[in-house]
C-alpha atoms as a PDB file:
ATOM      1  CA  MET A   1       0.000   0.000   0.000  1.00  0.00           C
ATOM      2  CA  THR A   2       1.356   3.435  -0.978  1.00  0.00           C
ATOM      3  CA  ALA A   3       2.181   5.723   1.927  1.00  0.00           C
ATOM      4  CA  PRO A   4      -0.029   8.834   2.133  1.00  0.00           C
ATOM      5  CA  ARG A   5       1.478  11.961   0.595  1.00  0.00           C
ATOM      6  CA  LEU A   6       1.229  15.613   1.571  1.00  0.00           C
ATOM      7  CA  ILE A   7      -1.223  16.221  -1.272  1.00  0.00           C
ATOM      8  CA  ASP A   8      -3.429  13.412   0.116  1.00  0.00           C
ATOM      9  CA  VAL A   9      -3.571  15.167   3.465  1.00  0.00           C
ATOM     10  CA  ALA A  10      -4.358  18.504   1.808  1.00  0.00           C
ATOM     11  CA  GLU A  11      -7.220  16.984  -0.204  1.00  0.00           C
ATOM     12  CA  ALA A  12      -8.625  15.174   2.822  1.00  0.00           C
ATOM     13  CA  ALA A  13      -8.583  18.409   4.828  1.00  0.00           C
ATOM     14  CA  GLY A  14      -9.955  20.500   1.985  1.00  0.00           C
ATOM     15  CA  VAL A  15      -7.017  22.910   1.944  1.00  0.00           C
ATOM     16  CA  SER A  16      -4.186  23.791  -0.419  1.00  0.00           C
ATOM     17  CA  ARG A  17      -0.935  21.853  -0.443  1.00  0.00           C
ATOM     18  CA  ALA A  18       0.850  25.000   0.775  1.00  0.00           C
ATOM     19  CA  THR A  19      -1.443  25.299   3.809  1.00  0.00           C
ATOM     20  CA  ALA A  20      -1.044  21.641   4.719  1.00  0.00           C
ATOM     21  CA  SER A  21       2.712  21.970   4.321  1.00  0.00           C
ATOM     22  CA  ARG A  22       2.906  24.982   6.661  1.00  0.00           C
ATOM     23  CA  VAL A  23       0.789  23.321   9.342  1.00  0.00           C
ATOM     24  CA  LEU A  24       2.724  20.048   9.329  1.00  0.00           C
ATOM     25  CA  ALA A  25       6.056  21.868   9.290  1.00  0.00           C
ATOM     26  CA  GLY A  26       5.045  23.920  12.332  1.00  0.00           C
ATOM     27  CA  THR A  27       4.994  27.250  10.438  1.00  0.00           C
ATOM     28  CA  ARG A  28       1.346  28.213  10.919  1.00  0.00           C
ATOM     29  CA  ARG A  29       1.516  31.947  10.496  1.00  0.00           C
ATOM     30  CA  ASN A  30      -1.649  33.276   8.826  1.00  0.00           C
ATOM     31  CA  VAL A  31      -3.277  29.810   8.925  1.00  0.00           C
ATOM     32  CA  ASP A  32      -6.786  29.757  10.391  1.00  0.00           C
ATOM     33  CA  PRO A  33      -6.845  27.561  13.547  1.00  0.00           C
ATOM     34  CA  ASP A  34      -9.788  25.578  12.221  1.00  0.00           C
ATOM     35  CA  LEU A  35      -7.901  24.813   9.009  1.00  0.00           C
ATOM     36  CA  ALA A  36      -4.843  23.773  11.038  1.00  0.00           C
ATOM     37  CA  ARG A  37      -6.982  21.417  13.116  1.00  0.00           C
ATOM     38  CA  ARG A  38      -8.462  19.874   9.959  1.00  0.00           C
ATOM     39  CA  VAL A  39      -4.977  19.279   8.544  1.00  0.00           C
ATOM     40  CA  GLU A  40      -3.763  17.629  11.743  1.00  0.00           C
ATOM     41  CA  GLU A  41      -6.841  15.422  11.936  1.00  0.00           C
ATOM     42  CA  ALA A  42      -6.473  14.402   8.284  1.00  0.00           C
ATOM     43  CA  ALA A  43      -2.797  13.582   8.821  1.00  0.00           C
ATOM     44  CA  ASP A  44      -3.636  11.411  11.856  1.00  0.00           C
ATOM     45  CA  ARG A  45      -6.488   9.704  10.037  1.00  0.00           C
ATOM     46  CA  LEU A  46      -4.353   8.878   7.010  1.00  0.00           C
ATOM     47  CA  GLY A  47      -1.286   7.938   9.040  1.00  0.00           C
ATOM     48  CA  TYR A  48       0.831  10.562   7.294  1.00  0.00           C
ATOM     49  CA  GLN A  49       4.473  10.657   8.418  1.00  0.00           C
ATOM     50  CA  PRO A  50       6.645  13.556   7.197  1.00  0.00           C
ATOM     51  CA  ASN A  51       9.835  12.289   5.623  1.00  0.00           C
ATOM     52  CA  HIS A  52      12.294  15.115   6.084  1.00  0.00           C
ATOM     53  CA  SER A  53      14.975  13.408   4.046  1.00  0.00           C
ATOM     54  CA  ALA A  54      12.594  13.000   1.142  1.00  0.00           C
ATOM     55  CA  ARG A  55      11.395  16.552   1.518  1.00  0.00           C
ATOM     56  CA  ALA A  56      14.912  17.973   1.338  1.00  0.00           C
ATOM     57  CA  LEU A  57      15.647  19.210  -2.136  1.00  0.00           C
ATOM     58  CA  ARG A  58      16.278  16.251  -4.397  1.00  0.00           C
ATOM     59  CA  THR A  59      19.153  17.923  -6.237  1.00  0.00           C
ATOM     60  CA  GLY A  60      21.478  18.098  -3.250  1.00  0.00           C
ATOM     61  CA  ALA A  61      22.231  17.076   0.290  1.00  0.00           C
ATOM     62  CA  THR A  62      22.092  20.308   2.262  1.00  0.00           C
ATOM     63  CA  GLY A  63      18.371  21.068   2.104  1.00  0.00           C
ATOM     64  CA  THR A  64      19.299  24.731   1.605  1.00  0.00           C
ATOM     65  CA  ILE A  65      18.320  26.991  -1.234  1.00  0.00           C
ATOM     66  CA  GLY A  66      19.229  30.577  -1.923  1.00  0.00           C
ATOM     67  CA  VAL A  67      17.275  33.535  -3.188  1.00  0.00           C
ATOM     68  CA  ILE A  68      18.890  36.636  -4.654  1.00  0.00           C
ATOM     69  CA  VAL A  69      16.757  39.765  -4.849  1.00  0.00           C
ATOM     70  CA  PRO A  70      17.686  43.095  -6.469  1.00  0.00           C
ATOM     71  CA  THR A  71      17.538  44.936  -3.128  1.00  0.00           C
ATOM     72  CA  LEU A  72      16.193  44.370   0.365  1.00  0.00           C
ATOM     73  CA  ALA A  73      15.558  48.122   0.635  1.00  0.00           C
ATOM     74  CA  ASN A  74      12.369  47.512  -1.353  1.00  0.00           C
ATOM     75  CA  PRO A  75       9.698  46.030   0.977  1.00  0.00           C
ATOM     76  CA  TYR A  76       8.204  44.074  -1.916  1.00  0.00           C
ATOM     77  CA  PHE A  77      11.324  41.925  -2.219  1.00  0.00           C
ATOM     78  CA  VAL A  78      11.241  41.239   1.518  1.00  0.00           C
ATOM     79  CA  GLN A  79       7.636  40.112   1.119  1.00  0.00           C
ATOM     80  CA  LEU A  80       8.641  37.989  -1.872  1.00  0.00           C
ATOM     81  CA  ALA A  81      11.506  36.327   0.015  1.00  0.00           C
ATOM     82  CA  ASP A  82       9.169  35.594   2.921  1.00  0.00           C
ATOM     83  CA  ALA A  83       6.708  33.821   0.596  1.00  0.00           C
ATOM     84  CA  ILE A  84       9.533  31.639  -0.730  1.00  0.00           C
ATOM     85  CA  ALA A  85      10.815  30.999   2.800  1.00  0.00           C
ATOM     86  CA  GLN A  86       7.440  29.676   3.917  1.00  0.00           C
ATOM     87  CA  GLN A  87       7.397  27.171   1.061  1.00  0.00           C
ATOM     88  CA  VAL A  88      10.990  26.100   1.675  1.00  0.00           C
ATOM     89  CA  ARG A  89      10.428  25.611   5.410  1.00  0.00           C
ATOM     90  CA  GLY A  90       7.283  23.668   4.625  1.00  0.00           C
ATOM     91  CA  ALA A  91       9.401  21.313   2.519  1.00  0.00           C
ATOM     92  CA  GLY A  92      11.866  20.818   5.390  1.00  0.00           C
ATOM     93  CA  GLY A  93      14.514  23.115   3.952  1.00  0.00           C
ATOM     94  CA  THR A  94      16.337  26.326   4.827  1.00  0.00           C
ATOM     95  CA  LEU A  95      16.451  29.573   2.866  1.00  0.00           C
ATOM     96  CA  VAL A  96      19.421  31.921   2.514  1.00  0.00           C
ATOM     97  CA  VAL A  97      18.644  35.421   1.213  1.00  0.00           C
ATOM     98  CA  SER A  98      21.102  37.687  -0.601  1.00  0.00           C
ATOM     99  CA  ASP A  99      20.894  41.282  -1.863  1.00  0.00           C
ATOM    100  CA  ALA A 100      22.302  42.262  -5.298  1.00  0.00           C
ATOM    101  CA  ALA A 101      22.261  46.019  -4.541  1.00  0.00           C
ATOM    102  CA  ASN A 102      20.595  46.618  -7.946  1.00  0.00           C
ATOM    103  CA  ASP A 103      23.949  45.842  -9.574  1.00  0.00           C
ATOM    104  CA  THR A 104      24.459  42.996 -12.059  1.00  0.00           C
ATOM    105  CA  ALA A 105      28.130  42.613 -11.116  1.00  0.00           C
ATOM    106  CA  ILE A 106      27.210  42.159  -7.446  1.00  0.00           C
ATOM    107  CA  GLU A 107      24.387  39.859  -8.523  1.00  0.00           C
ATOM    108  CA  ALA A 108      26.898  37.627 -10.330  1.00  0.00           C
ATOM    109  CA  GLU A 109      29.174  37.636  -7.266  1.00  0.00           C
ATOM    110  CA  GLN A 110      26.290  36.647  -5.000  1.00  0.00           C
ATOM    111  CA  ILE A 111      25.353  33.805  -7.339  1.00  0.00           C
ATOM    112  CA  ASP A 112      28.895  32.444  -7.136  1.00  0.00           C
ATOM    113  CA  THR A 113      28.981  32.877  -3.355  1.00  0.00           C
ATOM    114  CA  LEU A 114      25.750  30.972  -2.806  1.00  0.00           C
ATOM    115  CA  LEU A 115      26.721  28.184  -5.171  1.00  0.00           C
ATOM    116  CA  ALA A 116      30.077  27.856  -3.416  1.00  0.00           C
ATOM    117  CA  GLY A 117      28.130  27.540  -0.182  1.00  0.00           C
ATOM    118  CA  ARG A 118      26.552  24.345  -1.517  1.00  0.00           C
ATOM    119  CA  VAL A 119      22.961  25.512  -1.900  1.00  0.00           C
ATOM    120  CA  ASP A 120      20.879  22.830  -3.574  1.00  0.00           C
ATOM    121  CA  GLY A 121      19.078  25.314  -5.782  1.00  0.00           C
ATOM    122  CA  LEU A 122      18.664  28.995  -6.413  1.00  0.00           C
ATOM    123  CA  PHE A 123      15.867  31.504  -6.946  1.00  0.00           C
ATOM    124  CA  VAL A 124      16.952  34.699  -8.691  1.00  0.00           C
ATOM    125  CA  VAL A 125      14.980  37.907  -9.187  1.00  0.00           C
ATOM    126  CA  PRO A 126      17.123  39.361 -11.999  1.00  0.00           C
ATOM    127  CA  VAL A 127      18.341  42.928 -11.742  1.00  0.00           C
ATOM    128  CA  SER A 128      18.363  43.387 -15.516  1.00  0.00           C
ATOM    129  CA  ALA A 129      16.398  41.792 -18.348  1.00  0.00           C
ATOM    130  CA  GLY A 130      19.377  42.145 -20.654  1.00  0.00           C
ATOM    131  CA  ALA A 131      22.507  41.953 -18.516  1.00  0.00           C
ATOM    132  CA  SER A 132      21.648  39.336 -15.874  1.00  0.00           C
ATOM    133  CA  GLY A 133      21.266  36.424 -18.296  1.00  0.00           C
ATOM    134  CA  PRO A 134      24.871  35.189 -18.744  1.00  0.00           C
ATOM    135  CA  ALA A 135      25.638  34.740 -15.023  1.00  0.00           C
ATOM    136  CA  ILE A 136      22.294  33.022 -14.455  1.00  0.00           C
ATOM    137  CA  ARG A 137      22.814  30.720 -17.428  1.00  0.00           C
ATOM    138  CA  GLU A 138      26.207  29.673 -16.066  1.00  0.00           C
ATOM    139  CA  ALA A 139      24.673  29.019 -12.641  1.00  0.00           C
ATOM    140  CA  ALA A 140      21.855  26.961 -14.172  1.00  0.00           C
ATOM    141  CA  ALA A 141      24.466  24.648 -15.661  1.00  0.00           C
ATOM    142  CA  ARG A 142      25.749  23.912 -12.141  1.00  0.00           C
ATOM    143  CA  ARG A 143      22.594  23.862  -9.977  1.00  0.00           C
ATOM    144  CA  PRO A 144      18.831  24.097 -10.462  1.00  0.00           C
ATOM    145  CA  VAL A 145      17.860  27.755 -10.919  1.00  0.00           C
ATOM    146  CA  VAL A 146      14.398  29.303 -11.192  1.00  0.00           C
ATOM    147  CA  LEU A 147      13.814  32.976 -11.969  1.00  0.00           C
ATOM    148  CA  PHE A 148      11.152  34.611  -9.840  1.00  0.00           C
ATOM    149  CA  ASP A 149       8.987  37.686 -10.521  1.00  0.00           C
ATOM    150  CA  ARG A 150      11.219  38.696 -13.446  1.00  0.00           C
ATOM    151  CA  TRP A 151      12.915  37.055 -16.409  1.00  0.00           C
ATOM    152  CA  ALA A 152      16.277  37.627 -18.104  1.00  0.00           C
ATOM    153  CA  THR A 153      17.103  37.062 -21.752  1.00  0.00           C
ATOM    154  CA  GLY A 154      19.337  34.045 -22.343  1.00  0.00           C
ATOM    155  CA  SER A 155      19.063  32.795 -18.765  1.00  0.00           C
ATOM    156  CA  GLY A 156      18.590  29.195 -19.863  1.00  0.00           C
ATOM    157  CA  THR A 157      15.942  28.530 -17.214  1.00  0.00           C
ATOM    158  CA  VAL A 158      12.271  28.975 -16.396  1.00  0.00           C
ATOM    159  CA  ALA A 159      10.788  32.161 -14.916  1.00  0.00           C
ATOM    160  CA  VAL A 160       7.733  32.331 -12.638  1.00  0.00           C
ATOM    161  CA  THR A 161       6.241  35.811 -12.944  1.00  0.00           C
ATOM    162  CA  LEU A 162       3.141  37.950 -12.701  1.00  0.00           C
ATOM    163  CA  ASP A 163       1.013  38.525 -15.804  1.00  0.00           C
ATOM    164  CA  ASN A 164       2.067  42.148 -16.140  1.00  0.00           C
ATOM    165  CA  VAL A 165      -0.063  42.799 -19.220  1.00  0.00           C
ATOM    166  CA  SER A 166      -3.229  41.812 -17.352  1.00  0.00           C
ATOM    167  CA  ALA A 167      -2.126  43.828 -14.319  1.00  0.00           C
ATOM    168  CA  VAL A 168      -1.652  47.026 -16.322  1.00  0.00           C
ATOM    169  CA  GLY A 169      -4.993  46.391 -18.002  1.00  0.00           C
ATOM    170  CA  LEU A 170      -6.710  46.174 -14.605  1.00  0.00           C
ATOM    171  CA  LEU A 171      -5.171  49.468 -13.483  1.00  0.00           C
ATOM    172  CA  VAL A 172      -5.907  51.379 -16.688  1.00  0.00           C
ATOM    173  CA  ASP A 173      -9.492  50.097 -16.870  1.00  0.00           C
ATOM    174  CA  HIS A 174     -10.029  51.066 -13.229  1.00  0.00           C
ATOM    175  CA  LEU A 175      -8.671  54.588 -13.712  1.00  0.00           C
ATOM    176  CA  GLU A 176     -10.661  55.146 -16.886  1.00  0.00           C
ATOM    177  CA  GLY A 177     -13.722  53.801 -15.085  1.00  0.00           C
ATOM    178  CA  ILE A 178     -13.473  56.517 -12.408  1.00  0.00           C
ATOM    179  CA  GLY A 179     -13.207  59.251 -14.999  1.00  0.00           C
ATOM    180  CA  ARG A 180      -9.447  59.691 -15.371  1.00  0.00           C
ATOM    181  CA  ARG A 181      -8.379  60.461 -18.937  1.00  0.00           C
ATOM    182  CA  ARG A 182      -4.826  61.818 -18.689  1.00  0.00           C
ATOM    183  CA  ILE A 183      -3.038  58.781 -17.280  1.00  0.00           C
ATOM    184  CA  ALA A 184       0.768  58.654 -16.966  1.00  0.00           C
ATOM    185  CA  LEU A 185       3.060  55.712 -16.270  1.00  0.00           C
ATOM    186  CA  VAL A 186       6.118  55.777 -14.017  1.00  0.00           C
ATOM    187  CA  ALA A 187       8.366  52.726 -14.444  1.00  0.00           C
ATOM    188  CA  ASP A 188      11.973  51.571 -14.482  1.00  0.00           C
ATOM    189  CA  GLN A 189      13.955  50.991 -17.686  1.00  0.00           C
ATOM    190  CA  THR A 190      16.012  47.872 -17.072  1.00  0.00           C
ATOM    191  CA  SER A 191      13.959  45.087 -15.462  1.00  0.00           C
ATOM    192  CA  SER A 192      11.702  42.748 -17.403  1.00  0.00           C
ATOM    193  CA  ALA A 193       8.810  43.807 -15.161  1.00  0.00           C
ATOM    194  CA  GLY A 194       9.335  47.458 -16.043  1.00  0.00           C
ATOM    195  CA  ALA A 195       9.641  46.678 -19.763  1.00  0.00           C
ATOM    196  CA  GLU A 196       6.469  44.591 -19.797  1.00  0.00           C
ATOM    197  CA  ARG A 197       4.498  47.213 -17.879  1.00  0.00           C
ATOM    198  CA  LEU A 198       5.687  49.947 -20.244  1.00  0.00           C
ATOM    199  CA  ALA A 199       4.758  47.898 -23.318  1.00  0.00           C
ATOM    200  CA  ALA A 200       1.324  47.050 -21.910  1.00  0.00           C
ATOM    201  CA  PHE A 201       0.656  50.675 -20.960  1.00  0.00           C
ATOM    202  CA  THR A 202       1.688  51.941 -24.396  1.00  0.00           C
ATOM    203  CA  GLU A 203      -0.566  49.358 -26.023  1.00  0.00           C
ATOM    204  CA  ALA A 204      -3.495  50.389 -23.830  1.00  0.00           C
ATOM    205  CA  ARG A 205      -3.053  54.157 -23.989  1.00  0.00           C
ATOM    206  CA  GLY A 206      -1.243  54.717 -27.265  1.00  0.00           C
ATOM    207  CA  PRO A 207       2.320  55.810 -28.104  1.00  0.00           C
ATOM    208  CA  GLY A 208       1.555  59.428 -27.173  1.00  0.00           C
ATOM    209  CA  ALA A 209       0.727  58.619 -23.556  1.00  0.00           C
ATOM    210  CA  THR A 210       2.861  60.247 -20.858  1.00  0.00           C
ATOM    211  CA  THR A 211       5.606  57.938 -19.581  1.00  0.00           C
ATOM    212  CA  ILE A 212       8.374  58.718 -17.129  1.00  0.00           C
ATOM    213  CA  LEU A 213      11.153  56.142 -17.225  1.00  0.00           C
ATOM    214  CA  LEU A 214      13.588  55.864 -14.324  1.00  0.00           C
ATOM    215  CA  PRO A 215      16.746  53.827 -13.610  1.00  0.00           C
ATOM    216  CA  SER A 216      15.267  51.774 -10.759  1.00  0.00           C
ATOM    217  CA  PHE A 217      12.350  51.103  -8.411  1.00  0.00           C
ATOM    218  CA  THR A 218      13.063  53.368  -5.394  1.00  0.00           C
ATOM    219  CA  THR A 219      11.289  56.036  -3.361  1.00  0.00           C
ATOM    220  CA  ASP A 220      13.854  58.577  -4.610  1.00  0.00           C
ATOM    221  CA  ALA A 221      12.914  57.684  -8.183  1.00  0.00           C
ATOM    222  CA  GLY A 222       9.274  58.230  -7.243  1.00  0.00           C
ATOM    223  CA  ARG A 223      10.123  61.708  -5.937  1.00  0.00           C
ATOM    224  CA  THR A 224      11.910  62.492  -9.199  1.00  0.00           C
ATOM    225  CA  ALA A 225       8.851  61.371 -11.149  1.00  0.00           C
ATOM    226  CA  ALA A 226       6.577  63.552  -9.013  1.00  0.00           C
ATOM    227  CA  ARG A 227       8.641  66.654  -9.774  1.00  0.00           C
ATOM    228  CA  ARG A 228       8.360  65.943 -13.498  1.00  0.00           C
ATOM    229  CA  ILE A 229       4.612  65.392 -13.224  1.00  0.00           C
ATOM    230  CA  ILE A 230       4.150  68.670 -11.327  1.00  0.00           C
ATOM    231  CA  GLU A 231       5.852  70.441 -14.243  1.00  0.00           C
ATOM    232  CA  GLN A 232       3.208  69.066 -16.635  1.00  0.00           C
ATOM    233  CA  ARG A 233       0.125  69.081 -14.382  1.00  0.00           C
ATOM    234  CA  ASP A 234      -2.270  69.911 -17.219  1.00  0.00           C
ATOM    235  CA  ARG A 235      -1.343  66.629 -18.931  1.00  0.00           C
ATOM    236  CA  VAL A 236      -1.815  64.278 -15.956  1.00  0.00           C
ATOM    237  CA  ASP A 237      -4.804  63.404 -13.745  1.00  0.00           C
ATOM    238  CA  ALA A 238      -3.694  59.868 -12.788  1.00  0.00           C
ATOM    239  CA  VAL A 239      -0.417  57.987 -12.405  1.00  0.00           C
ATOM    240  CA  VAL A 240       0.269  54.257 -12.657  1.00  0.00           C
ATOM    241  CA  CYS A 241       3.460  53.552 -10.707  1.00  0.00           C
ATOM    242  CA  GLY A 242       5.339  50.423 -11.685  1.00  0.00           C
ATOM    243  CA  ALA A 243       6.145  49.654  -8.027  1.00  0.00           C
ATOM    244  CA  ASP A 244       4.827  50.572  -4.590  1.00  0.00           C
ATOM    245  CA  VAL A 245       8.057  52.323  -3.609  1.00  0.00           C
ATOM    246  CA  LEU A 246       7.643  54.632  -6.603  1.00  0.00           C
ATOM    247  CA  ALA A 247       4.102  55.425  -5.495  1.00  0.00           C
ATOM    248  CA  VAL A 248       5.248  56.219  -1.942  1.00  0.00           C
ATOM    249  CA  GLY A 249       7.916  58.648  -3.137  1.00  0.00           C
ATOM    250  CA  LEU A 250       5.548  60.185  -5.655  1.00  0.00           C
ATOM    251  CA  VAL A 251       2.623  60.721  -3.270  1.00  0.00           C
ATOM    252  CA  SER A 252       4.814  62.222  -0.536  1.00  0.00           C
ATOM    253  CA  THR A 253       6.246  64.753  -3.011  1.00  0.00           C
ATOM    254  CA  LEU A 254       2.824  65.626  -4.430  1.00  0.00           C
ATOM    255  CA  HIS A 255       1.583  66.295  -0.900  1.00  0.00           C
ATOM    256  CA  ARG A 256       4.508  68.609  -0.146  1.00  0.00           C
ATOM    257  CA  SER A 257       3.725  70.473  -3.365  1.00  0.00           C
ATOM    258  CA  SER A 258       0.043  70.871  -2.371  1.00  0.00           C
ATOM    259  CA  VAL A 259      -1.197  68.549  -5.114  1.00  0.00           C
ATOM    260  CA  ALA A 260      -4.184  66.667  -3.711  1.00  0.00           C
ATOM    261  CA  VAL A 261      -4.352  62.877  -4.068  1.00  0.00           C
ATOM    262  CA  PRO A 262      -6.753  61.671  -5.397  1.00  0.00           C
ATOM    263  CA  ARG A 263      -8.774  64.845  -6.098  1.00  0.00           C
ATOM    264  CA  GLN A 264      -6.222  66.319  -8.506  1.00  0.00           C
ATOM    265  CA  ILE A 265      -4.138  63.237  -9.315  1.00  0.00           C
ATOM    266  CA  ALA A 266      -5.087  59.613  -8.640  1.00  0.00           C
ATOM    267  CA  VAL A 267      -2.167  57.271  -7.915  1.00  0.00           C
ATOM    268  CA  THR A 268      -1.669  53.504  -8.007  1.00  0.00           C
ATOM    269  CA  GLY A 269       1.172  51.257  -6.896  1.00  0.00           C
ATOM    270  CA  PHE A 270       1.993  47.766  -8.141  1.00  0.00           C
ATOM    271  CA  ASP A 271       2.986  45.318  -5.371  1.00  0.00           C
ATOM    272  CA  ASP A 272       0.414  45.709  -2.583  1.00  0.00           C
ATOM    273  CA  THR A 273       2.996  45.853   0.179  1.00  0.00           C
ATOM    274  CA  GLU A 274       1.781  46.424   3.741  1.00  0.00           C
ATOM    275  CA  MET A 275       2.935  50.048   3.880  1.00  0.00           C
ATOM    276  CA  LEU A 276       0.302  51.142   1.346  1.00  0.00           C
ATOM    277  CA  LYS A 277      -2.488  50.635   3.873  1.00  0.00           C
ATOM    278  CA  LEU A 278      -0.799  53.047   6.312  1.00  0.00           C
ATOM    279  CA  LEU A 279      -0.483  56.010   3.968  1.00  0.00           C
ATOM    280  CA  ASP A 280      -2.924  58.910   3.676  1.00  0.00           C
ATOM    281  CA  PRO A 281      -4.664  58.151   1.445  1.00  0.00           C
ATOM    282  CA  PRO A 282      -4.127  54.370   1.276  1.00  0.00           C
ATOM    283  CA  ILE A 283      -2.904  53.480  -2.200  1.00  0.00           C
ATOM    284  CA  THR A 284      -4.585  51.276  -4.809  1.00  0.00           C
ATOM    285  CA  SER A 285      -2.246  48.537  -6.028  1.00  0.00           C
ATOM    286  CA  ILE A 286      -1.781  45.160  -7.715  1.00  0.00           C
ATOM    287  CA  ARG A 287      -1.515  42.106  -5.487  1.00  0.00           C
ATOM    288  CA  HIS A 288       0.809  39.310  -6.618  1.00  0.00           C
ATOM    289  CA  PRO A 289      -0.180  35.702  -5.779  1.00  0.00           C
ATOM    290  CA  LEU A 290       3.200  35.212  -4.127  1.00  0.00           C
ATOM    291  CA  SER A 291       2.324  32.054  -2.198  1.00  0.00           C
ATOM    292  CA  ALA A 292       1.125  30.254  -5.329  1.00  0.00           C
ATOM    293  CA  MET A 293       4.101  31.550  -7.303  1.00  0.00           C
ATOM    294  CA  ALA A 294       6.531  30.376  -4.615  1.00  0.00           C
ATOM    295  CA  GLU A 295       4.916  26.948  -4.440  1.00  0.00           C
ATOM    296  CA  ARG A 296       5.215  26.565  -8.214  1.00  0.00           C
ATOM    297  CA  GLY A 297       8.776  27.857  -8.151  1.00  0.00           C
ATOM    298  CA  LEU A 298       9.839  25.308  -5.544  1.00  0.00           C
ATOM    299  CA  THR A 299       8.178  22.516  -7.528  1.00  0.00           C
ATOM    300  CA  LEU A 300      10.172  23.564 -10.606  1.00  0.00           C
ATOM    301  CA  LEU A 301      13.375  23.830  -8.598  1.00  0.00           C
ATOM    302  CA  GLN A 302      12.941  20.206  -7.539  1.00  0.00           C
ATOM    303  CA  ALA A 303      11.940  19.026 -11.031  1.00  0.00           C
ATOM    304  CA  SER A 304      14.109  17.650 -13.824  1.00  0.00           C
ATOM    305  CA  ALA A 305      16.278  20.003 -15.867  1.00  0.00           C
ATOM    306  CA  ARG A 306      13.994  19.460 -18.853  1.00  0.00           C
ATOM    307  CA  GLU A 307      11.058  20.879 -16.881  1.00  0.00           C
ATOM    308  CA  ARG A 308      13.083  24.048 -16.265  1.00  0.00           C
ATOM    309  CA  SER A 309      13.583  24.840 -19.952  1.00  0.00           C
ATOM    310  CA  GLU A 310      13.742  28.574 -20.660  1.00  0.00           C
ATOM    311  CA  ARG A 311      10.214  29.986 -20.734  1.00  0.00           C
ATOM    312  CA  ILE A 312       7.900  32.217 -18.705  1.00  0.00           C
ATOM    313  CA  GLU A 313       5.023  31.007 -16.538  1.00  0.00           C
ATOM    314  CA  ARG A 314       2.653  33.844 -15.652  1.00  0.00           C
ATOM    315  CA  PHE A 315       0.274  34.141 -12.701  1.00  0.00           C
ATOM    316  CA  PRO A 316      -2.913  36.278 -12.580  1.00  0.00           C
ATOM    317  CA  PRO A 317      -2.895  39.607 -10.695  1.00  0.00           C
ATOM    318  CA  GLU A 318      -5.521  41.013  -8.338  1.00  0.00           C
ATOM    319  CA  LEU A 319      -6.547  44.668  -8.225  1.00  0.00           C
ATOM    320  CA  VAL A 320      -6.824  46.067  -4.680  1.00  0.00           C
ATOM    321  CA  VAL A 321      -8.725  49.375  -4.736  1.00  0.00           C
ATOM    322  CA  ARG A 322      -8.090  51.984  -2.036  1.00  0.00           C
ATOM    323  CA  ALA A 323      -8.763  55.689  -1.492  1.00  0.00           C
ATOM    324  CA  SER A 324      -5.922  56.956  -3.723  1.00  0.00           C
ATOM    325  CA  THR A 325      -8.141  56.310  -6.753  1.00  0.00           C
ATOM    326  CA  SER A 326     -11.489  57.703  -5.651  1.00  0.00           C
ATOM    327  CA  GLU A 327     -13.905  58.873  -8.328  1.00  0.00           C
ATOM    328  CA  LEU A 328     -13.860  62.485  -9.518  1.00  0.00           C
END
């Protein structure tokens, strides 16, 4: 008789595999107590026994994986790393997080450092769509690598990302629906996420739409964008920011310049980080299904090399509406 698997417990309890994994691994944060009880009862009923050796990553012996993010100064990447960490802990592993300082040379160094430290696999959120590929491709020849949230040309491996085209469509439709007609985009110029959001915005609004392109996703970049928007106030009544940190910098600068949000200019973010709820006004944003993305990413990291062939798997976004985009 085949031993019960984690998925069997999840189905018997009526919960997701990720939820069952967190409960049985002892990492129950954000799990409803009733759901946790159902998982435990299902595990007892089925006679499920966690096999920590089997749950360690199949490609190595350490049970450790690494994740490299562009910068830990951006709260979104902290949130992203936490979602991956929950999945890794649920699988009996350990996560090591590294910061690339928004620099592809440092990113390449961090990749080498983590691989030398005998991680069994690696998640990378590429700094650059164009320049990050070679170092990632070399790493993918040595260990399993999965790109997360962004892709890089010539990486040689799979990327698990948000459907940025759908996300921009949700934001533009929402802003048009509340009467905004002069919509601008603020985005970065180097990441795949920024490039996709720019392309989707241009497709939706036309090549003559106002776009402000910046070197990175930071609050300082958001402040720079706000100053440019203030100079052309008659052309803008709403702004789609390509990241929450841009929206935070932009809104704070608009406030200091006595530009009312949302009465004069509506503003959206893009990551739905916790800080958006605390601002005045709270900012509309796009929520990423990070838990589902992380679960899929870990599955791919543990899969055969053939299953990690270079391609992009996209996950659906969710629009979270707040007071920063009230109707006119």
